[in-house]
Coordinates of C-alpha atoms and ligand atoms in Angstrom, one line a residue:
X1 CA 33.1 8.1 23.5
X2 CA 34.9 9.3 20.2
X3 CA 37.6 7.0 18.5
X4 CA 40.2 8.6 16.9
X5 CA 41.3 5.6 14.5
X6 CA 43.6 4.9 12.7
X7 CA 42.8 2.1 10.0
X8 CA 44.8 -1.1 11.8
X9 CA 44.8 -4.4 9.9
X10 CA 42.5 -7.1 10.1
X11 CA 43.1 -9.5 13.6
X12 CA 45.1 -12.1 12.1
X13 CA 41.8 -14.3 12.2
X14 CA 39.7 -12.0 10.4
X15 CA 39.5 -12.2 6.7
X16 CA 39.6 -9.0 5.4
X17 CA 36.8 -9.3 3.5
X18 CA 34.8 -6.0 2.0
X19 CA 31.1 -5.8 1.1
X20 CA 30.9 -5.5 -3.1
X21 CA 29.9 -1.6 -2.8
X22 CA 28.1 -0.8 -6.1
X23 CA 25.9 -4.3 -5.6
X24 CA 25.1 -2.7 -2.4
X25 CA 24.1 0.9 -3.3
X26 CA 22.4 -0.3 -6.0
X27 CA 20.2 -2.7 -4.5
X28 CA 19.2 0.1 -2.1
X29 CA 18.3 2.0 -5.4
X30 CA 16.3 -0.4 -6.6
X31 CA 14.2 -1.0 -3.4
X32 CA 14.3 2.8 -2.8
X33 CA 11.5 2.6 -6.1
X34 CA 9.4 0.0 -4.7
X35 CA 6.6 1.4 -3.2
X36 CA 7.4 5.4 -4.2
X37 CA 4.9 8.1 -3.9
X38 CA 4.5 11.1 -6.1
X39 CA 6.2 12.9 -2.9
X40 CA 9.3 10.7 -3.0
X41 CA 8.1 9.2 0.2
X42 CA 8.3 5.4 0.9
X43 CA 4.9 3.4 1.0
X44 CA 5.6 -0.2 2.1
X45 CA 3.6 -0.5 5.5
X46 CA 3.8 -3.9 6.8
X47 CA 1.9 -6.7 4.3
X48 CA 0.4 -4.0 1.9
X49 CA 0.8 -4.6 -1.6
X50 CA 3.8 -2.7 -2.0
X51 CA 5.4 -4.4 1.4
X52 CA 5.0 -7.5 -1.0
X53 CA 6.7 -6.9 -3.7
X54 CA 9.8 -5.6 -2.1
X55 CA 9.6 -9.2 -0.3
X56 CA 9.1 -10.6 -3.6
X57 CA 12.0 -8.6 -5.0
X58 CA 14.6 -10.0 -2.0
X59 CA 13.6 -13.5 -2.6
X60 CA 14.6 -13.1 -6.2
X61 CA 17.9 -11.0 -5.3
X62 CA 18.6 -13.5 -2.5
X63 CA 18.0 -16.6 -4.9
X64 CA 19.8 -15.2 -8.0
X65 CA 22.7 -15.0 -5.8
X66 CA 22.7 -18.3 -5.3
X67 CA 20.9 -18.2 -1.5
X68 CA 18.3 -20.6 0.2
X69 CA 15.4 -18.7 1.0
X70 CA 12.1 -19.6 3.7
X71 CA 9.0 -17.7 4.7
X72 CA 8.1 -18.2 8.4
X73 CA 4.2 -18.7 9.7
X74 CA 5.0 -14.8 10.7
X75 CA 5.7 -13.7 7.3
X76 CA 9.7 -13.4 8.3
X77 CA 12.0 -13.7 5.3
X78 CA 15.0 -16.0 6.2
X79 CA 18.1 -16.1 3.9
X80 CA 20.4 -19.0 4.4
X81 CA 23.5 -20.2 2.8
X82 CA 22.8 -22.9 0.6
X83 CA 22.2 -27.1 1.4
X84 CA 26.2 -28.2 1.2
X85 CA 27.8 -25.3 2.2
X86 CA 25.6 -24.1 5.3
X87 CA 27.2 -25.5 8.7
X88 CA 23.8 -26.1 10.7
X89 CA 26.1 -27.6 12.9
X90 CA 28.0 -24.2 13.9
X91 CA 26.2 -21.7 16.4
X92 CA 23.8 -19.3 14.7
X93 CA 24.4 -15.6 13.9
X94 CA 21.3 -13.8 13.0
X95 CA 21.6 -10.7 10.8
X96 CA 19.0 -8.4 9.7
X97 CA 15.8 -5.6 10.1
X98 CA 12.8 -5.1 8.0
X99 CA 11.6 -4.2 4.6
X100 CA 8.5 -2.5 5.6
X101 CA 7.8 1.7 6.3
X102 CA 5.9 3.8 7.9
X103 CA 3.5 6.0 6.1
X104 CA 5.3 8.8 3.9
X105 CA 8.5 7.3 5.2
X106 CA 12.2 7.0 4.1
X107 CA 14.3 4.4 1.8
X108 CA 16.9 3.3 4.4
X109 CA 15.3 2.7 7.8
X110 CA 15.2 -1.1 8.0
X111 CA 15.9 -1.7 4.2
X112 CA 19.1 -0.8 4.1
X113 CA 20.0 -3.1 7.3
X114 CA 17.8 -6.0 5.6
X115 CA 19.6 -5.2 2.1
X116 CA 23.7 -5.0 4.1
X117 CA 22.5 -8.8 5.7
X118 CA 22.2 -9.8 1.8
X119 CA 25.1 -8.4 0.7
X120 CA 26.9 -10.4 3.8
X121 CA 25.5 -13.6 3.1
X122 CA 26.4 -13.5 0.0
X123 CA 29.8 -11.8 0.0
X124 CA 30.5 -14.9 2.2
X125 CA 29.4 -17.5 0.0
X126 CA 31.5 -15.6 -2.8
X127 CA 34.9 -15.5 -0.6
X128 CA 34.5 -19.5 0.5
X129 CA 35.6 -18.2 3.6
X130 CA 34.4 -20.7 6.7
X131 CA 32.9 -18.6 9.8
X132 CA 32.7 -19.3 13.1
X133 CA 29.3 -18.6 13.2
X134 CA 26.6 -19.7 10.4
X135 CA 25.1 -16.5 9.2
X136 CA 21.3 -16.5 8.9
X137 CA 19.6 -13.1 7.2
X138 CA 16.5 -11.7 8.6
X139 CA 13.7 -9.8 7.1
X140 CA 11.4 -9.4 9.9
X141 CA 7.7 -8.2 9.3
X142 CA 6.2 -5.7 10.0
X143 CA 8.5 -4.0 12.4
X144 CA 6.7 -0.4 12.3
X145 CA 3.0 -1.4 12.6
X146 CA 2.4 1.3 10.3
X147 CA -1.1 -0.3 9.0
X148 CA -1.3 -3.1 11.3
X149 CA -0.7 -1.6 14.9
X150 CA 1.1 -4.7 16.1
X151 CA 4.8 -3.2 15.7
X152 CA 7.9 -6.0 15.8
X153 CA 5.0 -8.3 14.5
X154 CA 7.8 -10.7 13.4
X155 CA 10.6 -10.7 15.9
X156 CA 7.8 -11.0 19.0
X157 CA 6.9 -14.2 16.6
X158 CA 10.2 -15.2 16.5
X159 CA 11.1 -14.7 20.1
X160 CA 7.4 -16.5 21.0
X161 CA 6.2 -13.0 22.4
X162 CA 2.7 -14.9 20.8
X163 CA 0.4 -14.5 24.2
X164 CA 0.6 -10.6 23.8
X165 CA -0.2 -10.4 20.2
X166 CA -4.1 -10.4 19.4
X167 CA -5.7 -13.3 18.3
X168 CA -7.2 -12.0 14.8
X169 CA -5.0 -8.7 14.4
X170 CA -6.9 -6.4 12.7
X171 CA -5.4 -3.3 10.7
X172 CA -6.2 0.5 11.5
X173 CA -9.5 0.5 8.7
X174 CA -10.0 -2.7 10.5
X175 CA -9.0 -5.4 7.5
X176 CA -8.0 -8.5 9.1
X177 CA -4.5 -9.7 9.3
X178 CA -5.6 -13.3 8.4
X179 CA -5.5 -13.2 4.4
X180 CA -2.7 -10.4 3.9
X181 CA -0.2 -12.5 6.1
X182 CA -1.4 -15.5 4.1
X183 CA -0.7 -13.4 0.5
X184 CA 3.1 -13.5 1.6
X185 CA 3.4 -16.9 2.9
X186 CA 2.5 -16.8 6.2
X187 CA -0.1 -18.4 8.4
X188 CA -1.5 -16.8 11.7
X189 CA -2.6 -20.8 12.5
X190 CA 0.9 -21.6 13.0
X191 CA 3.1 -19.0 14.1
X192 CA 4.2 -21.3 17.1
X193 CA 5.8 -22.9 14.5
X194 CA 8.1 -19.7 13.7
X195 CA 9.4 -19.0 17.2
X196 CA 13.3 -19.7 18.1
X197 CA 14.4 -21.3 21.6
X198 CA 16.1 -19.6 23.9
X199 CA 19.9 -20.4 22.8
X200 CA 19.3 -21.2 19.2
X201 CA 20.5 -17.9 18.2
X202 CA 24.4 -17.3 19.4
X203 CA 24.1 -13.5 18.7
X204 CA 22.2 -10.7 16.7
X205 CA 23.2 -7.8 14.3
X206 CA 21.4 -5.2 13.2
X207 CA 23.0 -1.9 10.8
X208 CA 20.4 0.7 11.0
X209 CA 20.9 4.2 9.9
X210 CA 20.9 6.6 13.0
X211 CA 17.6 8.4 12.3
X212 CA 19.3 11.4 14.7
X213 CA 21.6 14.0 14.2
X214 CA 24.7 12.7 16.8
X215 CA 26.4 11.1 14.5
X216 CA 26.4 13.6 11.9
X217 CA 27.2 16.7 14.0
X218 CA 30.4 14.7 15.1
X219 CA 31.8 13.7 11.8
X220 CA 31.8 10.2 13.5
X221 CA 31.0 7.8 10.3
X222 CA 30.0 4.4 12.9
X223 CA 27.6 4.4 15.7
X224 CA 28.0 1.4 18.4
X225 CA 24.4 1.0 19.9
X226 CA 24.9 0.9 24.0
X227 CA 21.3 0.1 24.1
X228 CA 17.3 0.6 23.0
X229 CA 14.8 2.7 24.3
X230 CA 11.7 1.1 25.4
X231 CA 8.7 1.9 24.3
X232 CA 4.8 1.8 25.3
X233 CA 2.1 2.2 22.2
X234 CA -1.2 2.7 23.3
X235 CA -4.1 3.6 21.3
X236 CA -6.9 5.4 22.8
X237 CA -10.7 5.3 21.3
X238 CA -13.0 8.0 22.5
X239 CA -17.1 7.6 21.7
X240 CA -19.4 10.7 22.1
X241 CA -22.5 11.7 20.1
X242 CA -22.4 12.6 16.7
X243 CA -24.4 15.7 15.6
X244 CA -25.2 18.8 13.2
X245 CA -22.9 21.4 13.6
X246 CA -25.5 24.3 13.6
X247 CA -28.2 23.3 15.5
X248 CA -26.8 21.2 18.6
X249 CA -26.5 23.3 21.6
X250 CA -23.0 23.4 23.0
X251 CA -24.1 22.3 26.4
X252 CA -26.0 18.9 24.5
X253 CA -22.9 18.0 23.1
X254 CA -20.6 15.1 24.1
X255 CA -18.4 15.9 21.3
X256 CA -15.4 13.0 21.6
X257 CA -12.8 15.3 18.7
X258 CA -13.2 18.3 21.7
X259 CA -11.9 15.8 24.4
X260 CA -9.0 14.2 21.7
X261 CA -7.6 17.3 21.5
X262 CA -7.4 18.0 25.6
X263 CA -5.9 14.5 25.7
X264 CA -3.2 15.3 23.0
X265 CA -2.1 18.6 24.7
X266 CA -2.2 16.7 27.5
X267 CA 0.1 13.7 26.4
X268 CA 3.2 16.3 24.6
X269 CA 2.7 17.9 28.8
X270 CA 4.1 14.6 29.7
X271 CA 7.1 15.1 28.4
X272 CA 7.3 18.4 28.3
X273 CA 6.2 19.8 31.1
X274 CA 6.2 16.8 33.8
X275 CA 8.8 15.6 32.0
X276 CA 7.0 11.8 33.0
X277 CA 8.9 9.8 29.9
X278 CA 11.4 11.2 27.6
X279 CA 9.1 11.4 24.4
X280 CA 5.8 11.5 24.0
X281 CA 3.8 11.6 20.8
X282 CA 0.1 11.6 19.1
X283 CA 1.2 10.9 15.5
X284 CA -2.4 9.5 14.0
X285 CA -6.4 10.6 14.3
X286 CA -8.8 8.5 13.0
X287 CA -12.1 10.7 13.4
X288 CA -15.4 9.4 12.4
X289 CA -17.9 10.2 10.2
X290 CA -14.7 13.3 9.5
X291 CA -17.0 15.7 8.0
X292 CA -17.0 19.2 8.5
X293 CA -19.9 20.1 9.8
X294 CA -20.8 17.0 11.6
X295 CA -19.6 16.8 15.3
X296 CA -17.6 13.6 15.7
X297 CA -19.2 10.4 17.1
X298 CA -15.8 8.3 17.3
X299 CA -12.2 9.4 17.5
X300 CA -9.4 7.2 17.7
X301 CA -5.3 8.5 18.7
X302 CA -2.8 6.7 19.0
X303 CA 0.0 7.6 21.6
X304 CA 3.7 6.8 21.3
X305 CA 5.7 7.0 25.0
X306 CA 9.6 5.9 25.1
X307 CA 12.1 5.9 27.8
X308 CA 15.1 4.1 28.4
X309 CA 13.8 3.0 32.0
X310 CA 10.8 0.6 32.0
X311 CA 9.4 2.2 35.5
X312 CA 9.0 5.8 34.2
X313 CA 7.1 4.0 31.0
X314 CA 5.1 2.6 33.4
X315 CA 4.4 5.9 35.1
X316 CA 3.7 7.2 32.0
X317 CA 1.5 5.0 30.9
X318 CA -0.4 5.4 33.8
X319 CA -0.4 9.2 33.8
X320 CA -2.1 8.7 30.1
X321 CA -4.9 6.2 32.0
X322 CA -5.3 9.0 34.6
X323 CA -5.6 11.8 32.4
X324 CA -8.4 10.2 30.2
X325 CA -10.6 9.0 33.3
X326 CA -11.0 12.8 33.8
X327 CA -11.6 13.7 30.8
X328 CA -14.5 10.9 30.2
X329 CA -15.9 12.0 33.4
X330 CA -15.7 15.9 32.9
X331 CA -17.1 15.2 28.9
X332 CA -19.6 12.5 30.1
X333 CA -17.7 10.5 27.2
X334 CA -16.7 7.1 27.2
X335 CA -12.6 6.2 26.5
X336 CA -10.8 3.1 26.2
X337 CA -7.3 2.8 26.1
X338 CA -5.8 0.3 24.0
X339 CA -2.3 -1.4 24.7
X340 CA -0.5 -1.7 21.2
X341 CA 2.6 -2.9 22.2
X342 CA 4.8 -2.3 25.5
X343 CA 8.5 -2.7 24.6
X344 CA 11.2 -3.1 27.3
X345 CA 14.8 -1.0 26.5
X346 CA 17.4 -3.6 26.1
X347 CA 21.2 -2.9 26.3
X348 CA 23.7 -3.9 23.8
X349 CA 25.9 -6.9 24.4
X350 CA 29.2 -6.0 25.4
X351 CA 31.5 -8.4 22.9
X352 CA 29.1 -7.4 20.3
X353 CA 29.9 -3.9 21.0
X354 CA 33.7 -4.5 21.5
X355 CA 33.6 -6.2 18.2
X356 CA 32.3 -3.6 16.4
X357 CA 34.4 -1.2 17.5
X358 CA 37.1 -3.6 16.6
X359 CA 35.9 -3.9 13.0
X360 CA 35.6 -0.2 12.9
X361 CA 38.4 0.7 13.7
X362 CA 40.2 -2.4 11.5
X363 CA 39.0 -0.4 8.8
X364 CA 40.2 2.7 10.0
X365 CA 36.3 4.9 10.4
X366 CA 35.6 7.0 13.6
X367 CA 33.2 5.8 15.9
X368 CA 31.3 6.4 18.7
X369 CA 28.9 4.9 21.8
X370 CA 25.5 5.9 21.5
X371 CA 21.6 4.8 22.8
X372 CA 19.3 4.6 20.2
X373 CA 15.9 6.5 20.6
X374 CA 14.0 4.3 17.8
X375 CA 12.9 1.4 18.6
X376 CA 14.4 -2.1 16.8
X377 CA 13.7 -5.5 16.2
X378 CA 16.7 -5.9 17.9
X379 CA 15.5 -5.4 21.2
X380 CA 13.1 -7.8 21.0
X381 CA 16.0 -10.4 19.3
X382 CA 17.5 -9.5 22.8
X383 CA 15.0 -12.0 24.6
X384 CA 16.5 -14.8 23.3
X385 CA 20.0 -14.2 22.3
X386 CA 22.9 -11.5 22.7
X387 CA 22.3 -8.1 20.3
X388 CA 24.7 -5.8 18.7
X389 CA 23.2 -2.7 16.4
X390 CA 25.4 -0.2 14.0
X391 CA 24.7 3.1 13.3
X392 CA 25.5 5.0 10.3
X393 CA 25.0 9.1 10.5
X394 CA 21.3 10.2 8.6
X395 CA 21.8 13.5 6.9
X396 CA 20.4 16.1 9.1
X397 CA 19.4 13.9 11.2
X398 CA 15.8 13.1 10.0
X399 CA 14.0 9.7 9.4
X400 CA 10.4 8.5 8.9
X401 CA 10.0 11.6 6.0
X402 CA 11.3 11.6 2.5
X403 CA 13.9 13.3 2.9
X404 CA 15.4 10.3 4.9
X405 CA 19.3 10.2 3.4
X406 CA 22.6 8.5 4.3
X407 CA 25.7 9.3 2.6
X408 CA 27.0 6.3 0.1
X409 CA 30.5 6.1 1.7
X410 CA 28.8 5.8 4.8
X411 CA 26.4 3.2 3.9
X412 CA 29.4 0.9 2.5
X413 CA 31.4 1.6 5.7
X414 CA 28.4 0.6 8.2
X415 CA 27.9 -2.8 6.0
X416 CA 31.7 -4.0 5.5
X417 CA 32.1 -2.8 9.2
X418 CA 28.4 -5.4 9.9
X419 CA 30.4 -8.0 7.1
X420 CA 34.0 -7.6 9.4
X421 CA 32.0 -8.3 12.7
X422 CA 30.0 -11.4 11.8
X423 CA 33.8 -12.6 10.8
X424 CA 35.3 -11.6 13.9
X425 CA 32.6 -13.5 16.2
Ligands
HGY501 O1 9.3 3.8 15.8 C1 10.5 3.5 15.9 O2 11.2 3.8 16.7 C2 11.0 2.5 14.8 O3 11.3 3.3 13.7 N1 10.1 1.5 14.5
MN502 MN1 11.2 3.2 11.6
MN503 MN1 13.7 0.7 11.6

């Protein structure tokens, strides 16, 4: 659904309070440098070097405008309003997303919704102005699993998702999660300590650029989430023989890069074809020893199914677990398959969406209902407490890639339309 809307003024409740716009875009600036590579691309994969020092950069933004900041056992950033002013009394309104990339990736996705939290908090402190709720920001870690494959690392902490996360998480190259998650605070010894009880969060917000084209191709500047797609992560490790190219007979060879390649054909067929799961996609190889004229003796892929209804992930997955049992018996191979993550959809809540579309059209953008096809921390957040997500349009439609853009009048419309909400709840 489309509005057509006319700007209306703010319910007489609502303080019509506006984000400070150039604080905003420039911020996103500055964070857009951290981590740059030669390509333009965005480097920050969760608790790599350049992960923490755009961490260290929002503590000091976050304290220099006057903010109370805290590191959680799972490395999340929280930003509070200060001792004295901060209501601990009033219900909590979690705000936020994540600072970290993938590989190669863009400057908005999660920044931008992490760096709009800020700008809320501290537009709020600024105005004086008393809210209902008591808002809390949220930069959680590693939400992509780009390095370590254990994606919404911080919000499954946070909702006490611990039993599914491994007990000594290790990276791809295999460095151990331990010391890097200590570097920036954290400590895998006591993430109990970081989890949130059910009903100590009233609601969550997230503003997150669209990383599709609808928006764009309506002229629509706001995106009300309706819900998340879910989301199964598996990561499948084949082990043949490794050998000389030239002189091992084709019939001697249990070559394990051969069978990676029938299983990735076979996985796109998923979608495409059977049409099993809405997406499905083999975005990383590991091959070992990778040399040319050695045949492989290890390959690792990684496979990436989402739909928005948990029972076709499920047959999915189980398609995947079908598919390489014939392969490793055909090839004479052995194959593991590896859960990384299994993410349920989660809808939107419905005040959270009304309000939204109340602050949108308050200040007078065009907006529309639409399911994301990324996955978000938010869904995760939805364990524990009611979630609301914002869309602004991406320019063409692209994310995860350099070329990752957002137009400036849109990103100032998505944050006052976040600031407007957290006021109206
Ligand atoms: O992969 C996703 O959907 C999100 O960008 N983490
Ligand atoms: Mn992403
Ligand atoms: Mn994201």
């Amino acid at each position: 659904m489309t509005s057509n809307v006319v700007a209306s003024p703010p319910a007489p409740d609502v303080p019509a309070l506006s984000v400070d716009a150039a604080r905003l875009l420039g911020r996103i600036e500055k964070f857009a440098s951290i981590g740059r590579n030669a390509a333009g691309g965005i480097e920050r994969e969760g608790f790599s070097d350049a992960d923490r020092e755009a961490r260290a950069e929002l503590i000091r933004e976050a304290e220099a405008a006057g903010l109370a900041v805290g590191v959680d056992a799972a490395g999340n950033i929280l930003i509070r309003r200060p001792e004295g002013t901060a209501c601990t009394e009033r219900p909590t309104l979690l705000i936020g997303s994540h600072l970290d990339t993938v590989v190669n990736g863009g400057r908005l996705d999660g920044t931008y919704g992490v760096l709009a939290a800020l700008e809320v908090l501290q537009t709020v402190l600024e105005s004086g102005v008393e809210p209902a709720h008591e808002p809390v920001a949220v930069a959680f870690a590693n939400e992509e699993g780009a390095r370590f494959p254990q994606p919404f690392w911080g919000s499954k902490v946070l909702v006490g998702r611990l039993a599914e996360l491994p007990e000594e998480p290790l990276a791809h190259d295999g460095t151990p999660l331990r010391d890097a998650l200590a570097r920036v605070g954290g400590d895998l010894d006591a993430l109990g300590t970081a989890v949130w009880p059910q009903g100590s969060v009233a609601a969550y917000l997230e503003l997150h650029v669209e990383q599709g084209p609808v928006l764009e191709s309506s002229g629509d500047s706001i995106g009300v989430v309706t819900g998340i797609t879910g989301r199964t992560v598996l990561t499948v490790v084949v082990r043949g023989e490794a050998g000389h190219a030239g002189t091992t007979p084709m019939e001697m060879r249990r070559d394990p890069l051969a069978a990676a390649a029938r299983i990735l054909l076979a996985v796109e067929g998923l979608a495409q074809e059977q049409q099993l799961c809405r997406v499905a996609t083999v975005g990383r190889l590991d091959i070992r020893p990778n040399s040319p004229n050695t045949i492989a003796e290890e390959v690792q892929l990684t496979v990436d199914l989402r739909d928005g209804n948990p029972v076709r992930l499920e047959l999915a997955e189980q398609a995947v677990r079908n598919l390489v049992a014939t392969v490793a018996q055909e090839r004479r191979l052995e194959i593991d398959v590896e859960v990384g993550t299994r993410t349920e959809p989660a809808q939107a809540d419905r005040t959270l969406r009304d309000a939204i579309a109340d602050s949108a059209v308050e200040l007078g953008h065009r907006y529309q209902l639409l399911p994301s096809g990324a996955g978000h921390d938010a869904q995760i957040v939805a364990e524990i407490a009611p979630m609301g997500m914002i869309f602004v349009p991406s320019i063409g439609g692209v994310s995860h890639v350099p070329e990752e853009d957002t137009k400036s009048g849109d990103l100032v419309a998505g944050a006052d339309v976040l600031l407007r909400t957290a006021l109206r709840l």
